[in-house]
XYZ file of C-alpha atoms in Angstrom:
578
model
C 64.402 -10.707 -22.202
C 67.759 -12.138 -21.107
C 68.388 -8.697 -19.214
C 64.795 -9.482 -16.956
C 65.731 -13.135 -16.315
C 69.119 -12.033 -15.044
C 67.161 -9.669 -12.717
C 64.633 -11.944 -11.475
C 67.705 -15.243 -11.805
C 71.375 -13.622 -10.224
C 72.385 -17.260 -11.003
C 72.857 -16.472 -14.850
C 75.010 -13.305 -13.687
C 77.131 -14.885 -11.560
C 77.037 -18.609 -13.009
C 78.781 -17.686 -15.742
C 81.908 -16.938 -14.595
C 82.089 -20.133 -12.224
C 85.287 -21.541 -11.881
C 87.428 -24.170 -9.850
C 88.894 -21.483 -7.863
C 85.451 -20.224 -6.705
C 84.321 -23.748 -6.590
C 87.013 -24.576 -4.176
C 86.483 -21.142 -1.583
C 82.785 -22.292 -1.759
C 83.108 -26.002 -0.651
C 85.565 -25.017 2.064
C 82.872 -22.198 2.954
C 80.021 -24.492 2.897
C 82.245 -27.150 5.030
C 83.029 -24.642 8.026
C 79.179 -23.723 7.786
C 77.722 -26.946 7.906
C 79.902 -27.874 10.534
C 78.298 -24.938 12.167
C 74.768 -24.960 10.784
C 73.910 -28.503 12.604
C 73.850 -28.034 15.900
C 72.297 -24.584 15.197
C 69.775 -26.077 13.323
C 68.651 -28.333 15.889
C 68.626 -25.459 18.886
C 66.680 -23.302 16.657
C 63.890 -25.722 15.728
C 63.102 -27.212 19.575
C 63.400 -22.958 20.347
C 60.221 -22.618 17.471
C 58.384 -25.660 19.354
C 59.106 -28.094 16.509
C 60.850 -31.093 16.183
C 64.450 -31.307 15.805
C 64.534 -31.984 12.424
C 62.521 -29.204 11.075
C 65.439 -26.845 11.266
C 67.528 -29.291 9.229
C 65.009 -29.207 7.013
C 64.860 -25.498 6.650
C 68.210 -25.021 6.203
C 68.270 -27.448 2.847
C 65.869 -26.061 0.080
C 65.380 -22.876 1.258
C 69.171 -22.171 0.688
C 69.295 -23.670 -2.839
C 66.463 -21.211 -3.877
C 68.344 -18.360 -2.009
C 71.576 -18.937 -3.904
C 69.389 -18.958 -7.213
C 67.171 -15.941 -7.080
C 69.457 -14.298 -4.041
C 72.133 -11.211 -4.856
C 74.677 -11.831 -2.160
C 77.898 -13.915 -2.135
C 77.934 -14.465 1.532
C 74.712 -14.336 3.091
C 73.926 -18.073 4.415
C 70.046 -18.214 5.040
C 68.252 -20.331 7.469
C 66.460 -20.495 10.852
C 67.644 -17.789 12.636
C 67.087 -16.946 16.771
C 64.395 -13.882 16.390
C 62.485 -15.272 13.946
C 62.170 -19.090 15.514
C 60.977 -16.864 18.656
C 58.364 -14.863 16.603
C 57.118 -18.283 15.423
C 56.554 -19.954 18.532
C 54.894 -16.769 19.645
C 52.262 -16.601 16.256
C 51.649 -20.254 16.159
C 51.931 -20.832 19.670
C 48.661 -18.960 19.741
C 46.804 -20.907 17.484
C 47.676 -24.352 18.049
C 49.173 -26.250 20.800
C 52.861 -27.027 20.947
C 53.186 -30.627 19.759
C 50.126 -31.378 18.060
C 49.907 -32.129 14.583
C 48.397 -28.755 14.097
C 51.483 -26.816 15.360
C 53.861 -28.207 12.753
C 50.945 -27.326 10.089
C 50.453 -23.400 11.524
C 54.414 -23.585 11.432
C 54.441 -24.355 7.549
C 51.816 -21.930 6.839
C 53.385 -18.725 8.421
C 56.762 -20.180 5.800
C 54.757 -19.925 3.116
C 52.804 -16.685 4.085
C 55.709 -15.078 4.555
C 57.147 -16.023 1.246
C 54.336 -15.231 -0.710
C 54.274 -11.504 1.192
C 58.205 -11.159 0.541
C 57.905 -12.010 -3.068
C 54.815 -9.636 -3.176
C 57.088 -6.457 -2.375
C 59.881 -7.900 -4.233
C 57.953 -7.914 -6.920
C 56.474 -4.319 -6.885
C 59.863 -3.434 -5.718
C 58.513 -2.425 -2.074
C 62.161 -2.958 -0.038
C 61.520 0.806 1.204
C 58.414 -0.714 3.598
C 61.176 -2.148 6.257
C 62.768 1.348 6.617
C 59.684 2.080 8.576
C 61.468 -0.401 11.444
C 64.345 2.238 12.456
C 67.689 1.081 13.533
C 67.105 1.963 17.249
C 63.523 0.234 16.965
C 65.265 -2.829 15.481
C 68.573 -3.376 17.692
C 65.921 -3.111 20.868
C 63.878 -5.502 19.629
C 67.096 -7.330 18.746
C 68.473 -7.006 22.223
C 65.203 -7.711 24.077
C 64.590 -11.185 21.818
C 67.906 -12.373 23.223
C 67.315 -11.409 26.764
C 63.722 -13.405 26.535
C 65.434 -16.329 24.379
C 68.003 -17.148 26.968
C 65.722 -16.652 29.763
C 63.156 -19.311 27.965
C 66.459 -21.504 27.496
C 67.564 -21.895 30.847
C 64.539 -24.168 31.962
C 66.589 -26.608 29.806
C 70.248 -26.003 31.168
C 68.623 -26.696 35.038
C 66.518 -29.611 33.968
C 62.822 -27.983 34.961
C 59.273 -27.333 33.939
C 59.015 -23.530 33.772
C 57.166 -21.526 31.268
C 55.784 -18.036 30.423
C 55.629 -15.957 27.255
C 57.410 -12.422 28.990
C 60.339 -11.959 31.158
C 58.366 -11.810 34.418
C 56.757 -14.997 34.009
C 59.377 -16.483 32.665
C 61.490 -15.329 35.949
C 58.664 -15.963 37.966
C 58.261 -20.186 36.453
C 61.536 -20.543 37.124
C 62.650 -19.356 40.749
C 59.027 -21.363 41.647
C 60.468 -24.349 40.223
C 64.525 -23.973 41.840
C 63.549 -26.482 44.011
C 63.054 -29.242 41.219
C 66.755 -28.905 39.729
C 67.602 -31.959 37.591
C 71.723 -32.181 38.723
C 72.804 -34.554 35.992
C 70.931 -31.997 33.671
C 73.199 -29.382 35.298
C 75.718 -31.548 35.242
C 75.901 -31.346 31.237
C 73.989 -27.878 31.076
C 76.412 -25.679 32.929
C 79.655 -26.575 31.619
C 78.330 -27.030 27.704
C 77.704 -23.248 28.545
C 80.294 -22.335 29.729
C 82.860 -24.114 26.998
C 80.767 -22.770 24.263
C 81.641 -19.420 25.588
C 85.355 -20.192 25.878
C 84.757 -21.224 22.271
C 83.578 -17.906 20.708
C 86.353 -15.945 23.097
C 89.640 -17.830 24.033
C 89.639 -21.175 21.997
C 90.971 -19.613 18.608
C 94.083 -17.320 20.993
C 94.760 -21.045 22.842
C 95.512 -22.713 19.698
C 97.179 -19.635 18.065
C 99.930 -20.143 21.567
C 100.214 -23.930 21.018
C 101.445 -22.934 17.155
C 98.179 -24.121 15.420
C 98.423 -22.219 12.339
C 95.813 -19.245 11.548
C 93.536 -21.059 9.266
C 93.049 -24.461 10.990
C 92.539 -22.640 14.564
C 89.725 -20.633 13.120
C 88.118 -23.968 11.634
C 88.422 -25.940 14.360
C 86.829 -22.716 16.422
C 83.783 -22.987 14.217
C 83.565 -26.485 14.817
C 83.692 -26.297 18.740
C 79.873 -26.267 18.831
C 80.008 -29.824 17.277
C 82.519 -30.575 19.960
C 80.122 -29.757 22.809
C 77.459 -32.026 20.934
C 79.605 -34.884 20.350
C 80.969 -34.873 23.746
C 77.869 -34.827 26.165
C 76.198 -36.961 23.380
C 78.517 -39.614 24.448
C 78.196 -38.727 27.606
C 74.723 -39.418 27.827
C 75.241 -42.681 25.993
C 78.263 -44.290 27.671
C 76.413 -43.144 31.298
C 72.685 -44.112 30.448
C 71.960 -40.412 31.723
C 68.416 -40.365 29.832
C 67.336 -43.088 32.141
C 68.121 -40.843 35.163
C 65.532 -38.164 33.371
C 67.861 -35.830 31.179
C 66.316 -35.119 28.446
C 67.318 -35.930 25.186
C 66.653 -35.335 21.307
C 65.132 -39.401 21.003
C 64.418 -40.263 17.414
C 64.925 -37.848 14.783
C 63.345 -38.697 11.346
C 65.929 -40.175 8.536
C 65.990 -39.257 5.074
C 65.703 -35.906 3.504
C 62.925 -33.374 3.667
C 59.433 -34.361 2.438
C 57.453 -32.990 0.800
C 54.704 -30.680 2.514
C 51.458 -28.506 1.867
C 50.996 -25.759 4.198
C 47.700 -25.077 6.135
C 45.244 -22.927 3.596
C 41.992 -23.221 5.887
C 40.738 -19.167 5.945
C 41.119 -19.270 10.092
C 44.423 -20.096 9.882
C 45.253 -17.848 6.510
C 43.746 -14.686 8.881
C 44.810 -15.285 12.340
C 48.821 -15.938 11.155
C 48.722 -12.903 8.133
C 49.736 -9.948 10.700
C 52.888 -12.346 12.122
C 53.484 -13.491 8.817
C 53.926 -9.758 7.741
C 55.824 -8.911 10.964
C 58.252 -12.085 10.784
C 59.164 -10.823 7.032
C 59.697 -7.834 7.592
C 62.015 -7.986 10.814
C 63.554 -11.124 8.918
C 64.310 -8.970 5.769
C 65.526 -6.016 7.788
C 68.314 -8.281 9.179
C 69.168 -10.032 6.482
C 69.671 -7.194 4.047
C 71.488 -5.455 6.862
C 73.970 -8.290 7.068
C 74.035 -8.476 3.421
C 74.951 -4.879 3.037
C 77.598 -4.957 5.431
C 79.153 -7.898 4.165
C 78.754 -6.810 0.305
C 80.835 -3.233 1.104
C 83.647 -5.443 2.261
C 84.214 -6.507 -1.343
C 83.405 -3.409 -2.581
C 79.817 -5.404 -4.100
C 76.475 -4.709 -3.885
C 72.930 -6.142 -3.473
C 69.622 -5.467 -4.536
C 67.416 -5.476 -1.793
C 64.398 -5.614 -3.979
C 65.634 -9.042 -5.264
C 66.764 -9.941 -1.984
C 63.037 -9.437 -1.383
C 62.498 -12.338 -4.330
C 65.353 -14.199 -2.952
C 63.903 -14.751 0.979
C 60.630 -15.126 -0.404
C 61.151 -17.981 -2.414
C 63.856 -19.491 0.551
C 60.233 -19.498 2.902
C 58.608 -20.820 0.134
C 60.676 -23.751 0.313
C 60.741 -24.017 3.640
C 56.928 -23.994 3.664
C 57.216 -27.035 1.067
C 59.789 -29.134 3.101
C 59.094 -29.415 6.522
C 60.498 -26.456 7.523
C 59.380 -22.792 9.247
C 60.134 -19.140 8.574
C 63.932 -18.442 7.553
C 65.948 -15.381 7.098
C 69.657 -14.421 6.481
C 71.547 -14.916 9.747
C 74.121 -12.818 11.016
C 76.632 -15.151 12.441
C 76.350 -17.849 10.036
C 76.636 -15.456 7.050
C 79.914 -13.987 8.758
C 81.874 -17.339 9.222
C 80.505 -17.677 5.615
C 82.260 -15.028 4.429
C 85.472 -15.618 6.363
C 85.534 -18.644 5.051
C 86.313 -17.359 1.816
C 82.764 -17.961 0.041
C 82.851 -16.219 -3.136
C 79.994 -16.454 -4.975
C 75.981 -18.405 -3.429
C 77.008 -21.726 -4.477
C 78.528 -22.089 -1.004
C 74.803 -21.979 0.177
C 74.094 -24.527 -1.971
C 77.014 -26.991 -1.305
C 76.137 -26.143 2.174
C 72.655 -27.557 1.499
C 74.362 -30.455 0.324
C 76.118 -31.314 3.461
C 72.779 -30.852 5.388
C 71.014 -33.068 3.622
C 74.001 -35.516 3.812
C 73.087 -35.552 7.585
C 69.679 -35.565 7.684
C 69.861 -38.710 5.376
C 72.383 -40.468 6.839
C 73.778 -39.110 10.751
C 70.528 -38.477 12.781
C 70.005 -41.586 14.292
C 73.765 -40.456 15.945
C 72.071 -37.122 18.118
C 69.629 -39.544 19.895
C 71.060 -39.294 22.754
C 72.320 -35.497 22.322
C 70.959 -33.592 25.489
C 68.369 -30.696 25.551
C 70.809 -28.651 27.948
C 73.463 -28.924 24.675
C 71.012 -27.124 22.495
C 70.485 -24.746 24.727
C 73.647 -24.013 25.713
C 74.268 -23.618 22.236
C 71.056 -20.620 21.983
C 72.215 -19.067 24.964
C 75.892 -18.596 23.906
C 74.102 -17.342 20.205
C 71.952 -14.424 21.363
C 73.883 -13.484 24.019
C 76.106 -11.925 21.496
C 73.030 -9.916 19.994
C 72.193 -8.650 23.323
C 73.497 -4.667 23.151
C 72.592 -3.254 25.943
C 74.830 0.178 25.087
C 72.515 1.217 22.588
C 69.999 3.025 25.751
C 73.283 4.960 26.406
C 74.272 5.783 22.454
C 71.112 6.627 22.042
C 70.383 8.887 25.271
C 73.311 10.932 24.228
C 72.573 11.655 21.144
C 68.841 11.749 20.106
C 65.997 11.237 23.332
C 63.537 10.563 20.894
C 65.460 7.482 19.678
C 66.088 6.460 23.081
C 62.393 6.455 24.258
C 61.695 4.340 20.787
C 64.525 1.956 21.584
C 63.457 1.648 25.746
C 59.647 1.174 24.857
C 60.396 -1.453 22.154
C 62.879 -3.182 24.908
C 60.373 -3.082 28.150
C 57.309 -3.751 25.871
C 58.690 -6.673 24.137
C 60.259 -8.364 27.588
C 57.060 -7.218 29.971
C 53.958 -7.599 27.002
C 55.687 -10.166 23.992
C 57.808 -9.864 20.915
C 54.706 -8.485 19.006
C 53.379 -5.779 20.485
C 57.213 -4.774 21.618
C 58.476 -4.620 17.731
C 54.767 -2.736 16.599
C 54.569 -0.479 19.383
C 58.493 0.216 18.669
C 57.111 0.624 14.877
C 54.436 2.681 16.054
C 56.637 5.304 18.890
C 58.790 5.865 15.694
C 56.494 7.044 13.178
C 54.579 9.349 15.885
C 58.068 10.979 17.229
C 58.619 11.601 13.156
C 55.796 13.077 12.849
C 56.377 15.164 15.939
C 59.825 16.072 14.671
C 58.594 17.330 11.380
C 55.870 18.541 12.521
C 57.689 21.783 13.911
C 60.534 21.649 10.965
C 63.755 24.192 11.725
C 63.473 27.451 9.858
C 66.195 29.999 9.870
C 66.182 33.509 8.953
C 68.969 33.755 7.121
C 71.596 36.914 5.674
C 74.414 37.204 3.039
C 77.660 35.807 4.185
C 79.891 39.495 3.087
C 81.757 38.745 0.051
C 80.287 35.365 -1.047
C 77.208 34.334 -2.441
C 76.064 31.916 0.772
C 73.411 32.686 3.112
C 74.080 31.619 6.133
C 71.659 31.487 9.490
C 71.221 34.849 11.258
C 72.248 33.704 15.011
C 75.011 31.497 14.133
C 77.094 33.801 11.605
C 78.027 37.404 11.101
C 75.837 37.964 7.849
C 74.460 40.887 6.260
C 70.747 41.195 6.462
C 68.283 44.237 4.729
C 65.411 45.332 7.175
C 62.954 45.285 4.186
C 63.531 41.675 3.309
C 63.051 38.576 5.393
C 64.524 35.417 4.346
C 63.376 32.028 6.077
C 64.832 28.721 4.697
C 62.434 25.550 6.036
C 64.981 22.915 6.065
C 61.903 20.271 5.963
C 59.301 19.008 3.174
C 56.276 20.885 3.635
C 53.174 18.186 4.504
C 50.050 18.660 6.329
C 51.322 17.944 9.735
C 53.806 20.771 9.725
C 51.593 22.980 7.060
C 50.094 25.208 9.474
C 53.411 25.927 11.284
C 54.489 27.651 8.192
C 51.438 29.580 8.056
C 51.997 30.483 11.701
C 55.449 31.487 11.568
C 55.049 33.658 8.621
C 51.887 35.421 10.112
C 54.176 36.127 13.661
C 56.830 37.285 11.506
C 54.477 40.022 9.551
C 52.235 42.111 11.124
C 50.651 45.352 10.083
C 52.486 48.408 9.457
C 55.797 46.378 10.046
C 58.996 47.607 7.807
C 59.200 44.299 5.591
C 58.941 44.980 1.660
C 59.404 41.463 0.657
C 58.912 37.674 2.215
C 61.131 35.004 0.593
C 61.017 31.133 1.234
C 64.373 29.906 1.115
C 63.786 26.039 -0.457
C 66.872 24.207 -1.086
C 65.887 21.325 1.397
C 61.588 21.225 0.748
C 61.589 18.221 -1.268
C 57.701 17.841 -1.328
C 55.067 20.258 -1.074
C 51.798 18.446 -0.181
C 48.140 19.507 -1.000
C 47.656 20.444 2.824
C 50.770 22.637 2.415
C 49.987 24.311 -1.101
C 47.047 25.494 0.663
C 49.031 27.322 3.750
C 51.455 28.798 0.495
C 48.157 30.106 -0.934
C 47.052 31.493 2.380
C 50.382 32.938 3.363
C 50.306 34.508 -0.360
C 46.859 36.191 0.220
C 47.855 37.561 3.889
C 51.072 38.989 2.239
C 49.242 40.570 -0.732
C 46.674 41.870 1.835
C 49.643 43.760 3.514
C 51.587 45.150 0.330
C 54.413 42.701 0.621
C 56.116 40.554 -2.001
C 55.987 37.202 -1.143
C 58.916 35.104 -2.779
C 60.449 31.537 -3.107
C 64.213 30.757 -3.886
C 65.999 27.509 -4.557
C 62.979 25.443 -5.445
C 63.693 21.749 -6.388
C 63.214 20.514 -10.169
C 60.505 18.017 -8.890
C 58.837 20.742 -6.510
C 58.737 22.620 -9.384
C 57.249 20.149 -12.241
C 54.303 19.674 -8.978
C 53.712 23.572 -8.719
C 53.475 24.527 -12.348
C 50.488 22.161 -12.768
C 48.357 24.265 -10.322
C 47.081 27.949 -10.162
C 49.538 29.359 -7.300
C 52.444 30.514 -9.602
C 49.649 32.361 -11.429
C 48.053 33.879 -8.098
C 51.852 34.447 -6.497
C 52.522 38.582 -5.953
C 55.839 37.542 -6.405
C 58.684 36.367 -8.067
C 60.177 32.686 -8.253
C 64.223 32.417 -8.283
C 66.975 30.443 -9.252
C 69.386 31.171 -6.571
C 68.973 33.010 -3.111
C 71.688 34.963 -4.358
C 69.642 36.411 -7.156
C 66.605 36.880 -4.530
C 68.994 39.378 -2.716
C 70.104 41.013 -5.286
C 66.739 41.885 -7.114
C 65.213 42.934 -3.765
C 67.508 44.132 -1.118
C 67.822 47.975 -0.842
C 70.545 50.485 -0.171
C 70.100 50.494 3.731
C 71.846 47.033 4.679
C 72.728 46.386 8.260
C 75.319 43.978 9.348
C 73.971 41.357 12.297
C 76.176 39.387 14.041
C 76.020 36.384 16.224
């Protein structure tokens, strides 16, 4: 019993070695992050089409729940870029941006999504999101960010411009040049460009003035809320909003309320594909941060529970005013560099949110539009990585067609049919790969016991035995190229007393397959030749001894390749070389 609660509760693992050292690493953590997690949360909220406060709002319970039923120390969950774009894309399409329906839709894809996260978690289902391939997921990745600081820039010139791809978007705006706002661009360009001197050159500057390590890091995470404070004032002290630059206005005080998502069977069915889309790109990169972050302690995760863990974080967004959430991977690293050591700095970091929802918002009234989005520019800039097209072009084409289909789909059609046609190209050029595995004949490596491929090594080889290793499961889409192979290899009246299917690397045999092994086995009997497998797998074998082709097999079934040789080579060996 207490075993299963500790699996399904990290908190009693970790909670019960809490102390006041790892209390105080957590509250500095959770200081630097809030700092950080304000303005963040704001930019990400307007960049889903909700109201300011919303991502405030997600970035309180959610994170409690994470640092309860969550498995890493670090990780700092909350509205991330990607997944506030996927949800102005799903709800965007089923209610209009700033009616009350919108913020409903919004709390409904939360909730989805947590119910669907918990759902695998549960059944311990993690391995679905390895069906979104590295390649598939850094283009997506790298697209988003292009499209998010495209749709962003509307805000730094202070025009109307719109459009859901990268062409429109392009299009919206050099129609609308003309209409620049220059007190927006006033504030917009330089925010930019002092955010950027933030993440590069402030923390060096200070190092040269002899600000010491630890307090020129903090007060680099706390540049962001520099930028906001400044053209806040700005905007204040100049009466800029009356002039038309846009501001925040009134942001709701007090903390989150309570709220019921949408549960009408429209909305359920048109937002239950995103919902399963926005989960599983969200849980991709948050167990990928997670990972990365747990090796540098030398900890690890569970990704099944981290499964739990998200779920119940969208849960609580869905119950607070909030929208889809995820790990992110830039709050999670100043997390950990702040010296976080166990998920109570999530939770002290929820703290400090809700400090400033309850009692600071009525100070960002007059925070500019062209702040936030300074601030998302400067964000996913940093995710844009373009090199992958090269990395990947030099080392696998098939991965590079995934990864430049997933990019040009998801900037010229959307975000959704980019990641699922990404999704899609992967699977197929799988299939396509396996689908013609690599089979080597091999010979015996003279004076060892290794077999070793035929045109690659001087081996010796017996002209009455032929020895193919498939270094691939055998499945029904590469089934028949067995069969094929085997029947090119053997004709009639050809010198070959004995067939042998070298297995060390067949970890499946399918139905569709067993069938080509029984076919191969009747050819081969046909002609008067032993047909033979080596090296089989424990599991392989468990699967073959419950049917009838070990009974019907004209041959023999061995341990080692070595003991294939030696029970069926003859006298008249020939050397091959290379």
């Amino acid at each position: 019993m207490i075993r299963t609660l500790r699996r399904y509760l990290p908190i009693l693992d970790w909670g019960r070695h809490y102390d006041g050292a790892a209390f105080g690493s957590d509250a500095l953590a959770a200081l630097i992050v809030t700092i950080m997690l304000i303005p963040q949360s704001l930019a990400y909220a307007l960049l889903a089409g909700l109201p300011a406060e919303a991502g405030i709002y997600a970035s309180i319970l959610p994170i409690v729940l994470y640092a309860i039923f969550g498995t890493s120390r670090s990780l700092a969950v909350g509205p991330v870029a990607v997944v506030s774009l996927l949800t102005a894309t799903a709800v965007g399409q089923v209610a209009e941006q700033g009616a009350a329906g919108y913020a409903t839709a919004a709390l409904t894809l939360a909730g989805l999504s947590g119910m669907f996260l918990i759902l695998l978690g549960v059944f311990r289902l993690g391995i679905l999101a390895n069906f979104l391939s590295h390649p598939v997921i850094a283009g997506f990745i790298t697209a988003s960010g292009i499209l998010i600081a495209t749709s962003q820039l509307r805000h730094i010139l202070g025009i109307e411009a719109g459009g859901h791809t990268l062409i429109e978007m392009v299009a919206s705006i050099g129609a609308n040049l003309g209409q620049i706002h220059l007190a927006t661009l006033a504030i917009g360009v330089p925010a930019t460009a002092f955010l950027f001197w933030v993440r590069r050159g402030m923390k060096p500057a200070l190092l040269k003035l002899g600000v010491s390590a630890t307090l020129a890091d903090v007060m680099t995470k706390a540049g962001p809320v520099l930028a906001v404070v400044v053209t806040t004032l700005a905007v204040w002290v100049l009466s800029l909003d009356r002039v038309g630059v846009a501001v925040i206005g009134d942001v709701p005080q007090g903390l989150p309320p309570f709220t019921l998502p949408g549960l009408s069977p429209d909305l359920v069915r048109q937002l239950l594909v995103p919902a399963i889309l926005i989960s599983i790109i969200g849980f991709v990169e948050s167990v990928s941060v997670a990972q990365t972050l747990a090796a540098k302690r030398r900890e690890r995760i569970d990704p099944d529970q981290e499964l739990i863990g998200l779920g119940a974080a969208n849960l609580g967004a869905a119950f607070t005013g909030g929208y889809p959430v995820t790990g992110g991977f830039s709050r999670s690293v100043v997390n950990d560099d702040a010296g976080a050591a166990t998920p109570a700095a999530g939770a002290y970091t929820a703290v400090g949110l809700a400090f400033a929802a309850a009692f600071l918002t009525p100070l960002i009234y007059y925070l500019p539009n062209a702040t936030l989005a300074a601030t998302i520019i400067v964000a996913v800039l940093g995710l844009v990585d373009l090199s992958i097209l090269r990395r990947t072009w030099a080392y696998s084409r098939g991965d590079f067609a995934a990864v430049a289909i997933t990019i040009l789909l998801t900037l010229g059609a959307g975000v959704e049919i980019g990641v699922a046609t990404g999704v899609v190209v992967s699977l197929l050029l799988h299939l396509v790969k396996t689908s013609k595995p690599h089979v080597a004949e091999v010979g015996l490596v003279p004076g060892t016991h290794h077999f070793r491929n035929v045109d690659r090594h001087a081996v010796e080889t017996d002209p009455g035995l032929l020895t193919l290793r498939i270094d691939e499961s055998l499945y029904f889409v590469n089934a028949r190229f067995l069969e094929t192979l085997v029947q090119d290899r053997v004709t009639e009246g050809c010198a070959l007393r004995h067939v042998v299917l070298m297995c060390p690397a067949v970890n499946d045999i399918d139905f569709s397959a067993l069938e080509s092994l029984e076919a191969v086995n009747l050819r081969l009997t046909k002609l008067g030749i032993g047909f033979h497998l080596s090296e089989v797998k424990g599991p392989v074998m468990d699967r073959l001894n419950t049917t009838h082709f070990l009974d019907a097999l004209n041959g023999r079934v061995f341990l080692s390749q070595y003991d294939a040789w030696t029970a069926l080579a003859g006298t008249s060996s020939r050397s091959a070389a290379e």
